[in-house]
mmCIF file of C-alpha atoms in Angstrom:
data_model
loop_
_atom_site.group_PDB
_atom_site.id
_atom_site.type_symbol
_atom_site.label_atom_id
_atom_site.label_comp_id
_atom_site.label_asym_id
_atom_site.label_seq_id
_atom_site.Cartn_x
_atom_site.Cartn_y
_atom_site.Cartn_z
ATOM 1 C CA UNK F 1 79.473 168.865 171.300
ATOM 2 C CA UNK F 2 77.823 170.300 168.202
ATOM 3 C CA UNK F 3 78.668 173.959 168.985
ATOM 4 C CA UNK F 4 82.367 173.185 169.213
ATOM 5 C CA UNK F 5 82.389 172.017 165.600
ATOM 6 C CA UNK F 6 81.284 175.444 164.336
ATOM 7 C CA UNK F 7 84.001 178.069 164.789
ATOM 8 C CA UNK F 8 81.813 180.995 163.718
ATOM 9 C CA UNK F 9 78.112 180.231 163.174
ATOM 10 C CA UNK F 10 77.716 183.610 161.462
ATOM 11 C CA UNK F 11 80.690 183.210 159.106
ATOM 12 C CA UNK F 12 78.442 183.100 156.031
ATOM 13 C CA UNK F 13 76.628 186.259 157.124
ATOM 14 C CA UNK F 14 79.929 188.068 157.767
ATOM 15 C CA UNK F 15 81.296 186.939 154.403
ATOM 16 C CA UNK F 16 78.178 188.231 152.645
ATOM 17 C CA UNK F 17 78.361 191.570 154.441
ATOM 18 C CA UNK F 18 82.055 191.893 153.600
ATOM 19 C CA UNK F 19 81.309 191.219 149.934
ATOM 20 C CA UNK F 20 78.800 194.078 149.633
ATOM 21 C CA UNK F 21 80.054 197.285 148.032
ATOM 22 C CA UNK F 22 80.531 200.150 150.474
ATOM 23 C CA UNK F 23 79.236 202.892 148.187
ATOM 24 C CA UNK F 24 77.614 204.635 151.187
ATOM 25 C CA UNK F 25 80.910 205.134 152.994
ATOM 26 C CA UNK F 26 80.580 208.918 152.653
ATOM 27 C CA UNK F 27 77.049 208.953 154.104
ATOM 28 C CA UNK F 28 76.342 209.723 157.749
ATOM 29 C CA UNK F 29 72.603 209.388 158.318
ATOM 30 C CA UNK F 30 70.092 210.237 160.990
ATOM 31 C CA UNK F 31 66.861 208.218 160.948
ATOM 32 C CA UNK F 32 63.983 210.400 162.132
ATOM 33 C CA UNK F 33 60.419 209.057 162.288
ATOM 34 C CA UNK F 34 60.999 206.514 159.535
ATOM 35 C CA UNK F 35 58.118 204.369 160.749
ATOM 36 C CA UNK F 36 57.725 200.651 160.124
ATOM 37 C CA UNK F 37 60.631 200.618 157.659
ATOM 38 C CA UNK F 38 63.126 201.792 160.319
ATOM 39 C CA UNK F 39 64.893 198.469 160.817
ATOM 40 C CA UNK F 40 65.065 197.708 157.090
ATOM 41 C CA UNK F 41 66.411 201.165 156.249
ATOM 42 C CA UNK F 42 68.979 200.931 159.036
ATOM 43 C CA UNK F 43 70.079 197.464 157.912
ATOM 44 C CA UNK F 44 70.564 198.570 154.302
ATOM 45 C CA UNK F 45 72.465 201.728 155.218
ATOM 46 C CA UNK F 46 74.879 199.919 157.521
ATOM 47 C CA UNK F 47 75.308 197.026 155.088
ATOM 48 C CA UNK F 48 76.508 199.385 152.371
ATOM 49 C CA UNK F 49 78.907 201.304 154.620
ATOM 50 C CA UNK F 50 76.917 204.275 155.920
ATOM 51 C CA UNK F 51 77.462 205.583 159.416
ATOM 52 C CA UNK F 52 74.443 206.287 161.634
ATOM 53 C CA UNK F 53 73.999 208.990 164.248
ATOM 54 C CA UNK F 54 71.453 209.029 167.037
ATOM 55 C CA UNK F 55 71.372 212.832 167.180
ATOM 56 C CA UNK F 56 71.890 215.665 164.727
ATOM 57 C CA UNK F 57 75.607 216.341 164.486
ATOM 58 C CA UNK F 58 77.544 218.513 162.047
ATOM 59 C CA UNK F 59 78.750 215.288 160.425
ATOM 60 C CA UNK F 60 75.208 214.228 159.390
ATOM 61 C CA UNK F 61 74.949 214.260 155.604
ATOM 62 C CA UNK F 62 71.439 212.791 155.272
ATOM 63 C CA UNK F 63 68.302 212.977 157.416
ATOM 64 C CA UNK F 64 65.897 210.197 156.479
ATOM 65 C CA UNK F 65 62.294 210.730 157.534
ATOM 66 C CA UNK F 66 58.746 209.865 156.506
ATOM 67 C CA UNK F 67 57.485 213.123 158.036
ATOM 68 C CA UNK F 68 56.608 216.292 156.185
ATOM 69 C CA UNK F 69 58.788 219.338 156.807
ATOM 70 C CA UNK F 70 58.294 220.873 160.243
ATOM 71 C CA UNK F 71 60.153 222.896 162.864
ATOM 72 C CA UNK F 72 62.309 219.911 163.853
ATOM 73 C CA UNK F 73 63.802 219.919 160.364
ATOM 74 C CA UNK F 74 64.623 223.614 160.654
ATOM 75 C CA UNK F 75 66.469 222.862 163.898
ATOM 76 C CA UNK F 76 68.307 219.944 162.284
ATOM 77 C CA UNK F 77 69.300 222.084 159.314
ATOM 78 C CA UNK F 78 70.673 224.748 161.654
ATOM 79 C CA UNK F 79 72.845 222.119 163.359
ATOM 80 C CA UNK F 80 73.882 220.295 160.171
ATOM 81 C CA UNK F 81 73.605 222.843 157.333
ATOM 82 C CA UNK F 82 74.990 220.458 154.693
ATOM 83 C CA UNK F 83 72.416 217.752 155.455
ATOM 84 C CA UNK F 84 70.101 216.511 152.726
ATOM 85 C CA UNK F 85 66.561 215.526 153.756
ATOM 86 C CA UNK F 86 65.197 212.431 152.026
ATOM 87 C CA UNK F 87 62.343 209.954 152.334
ATOM 88 C CA UNK F 88 62.949 206.255 153.140
ATOM 89 C CA UNK F 89 62.227 205.461 149.477
ATOM 90 C CA UNK F 90 65.617 207.045 148.678
ATOM 91 C CA UNK F 91 67.266 204.020 150.287
ATOM 92 C CA UNK F 92 65.424 201.707 147.881
ATOM 93 C CA UNK F 93 66.537 203.841 144.952
ATOM 94 C CA UNK F 94 70.210 203.824 145.937
ATOM 95 C CA UNK F 95 70.257 200.065 146.489
ATOM 96 C CA UNK F 96 68.618 199.480 143.097
ATOM 97 C CA UNK F 97 71.261 201.683 141.438
ATOM 98 C CA UNK F 98 74.188 200.607 143.696
ATOM 99 C CA UNK F 99 75.257 204.211 144.070
ATOM 100 C CA UNK F 100 74.235 207.367 145.878
ATOM 101 C CA UNK F 101 71.430 209.056 143.980
ATOM 102 C CA UNK F 102 70.780 212.750 144.341
ATOM 103 C CA UNK F 103 67.089 213.581 144.279
#
């Protein structure tokens, strides 16, 4: 059968992902109201080694959001005081530079 001939149909994808630099290994991000770019931002972050959280934790280093500052950000900052708040465009900037960029 044809599927028996292919040991890992995603081998090329895994090899590509393994070849990417993990310059975001120190980043733990929370995606908050990113909008239509959510899946793309998530894909890029994970591909370059970032960890993602579903909730604000003390380990969160970056909150990525399209929203303007509001009370939810104050609450997040109280829970994760070292967190940096950035727009989704930050992800584009860091991938273009292949390093974490401080804005």
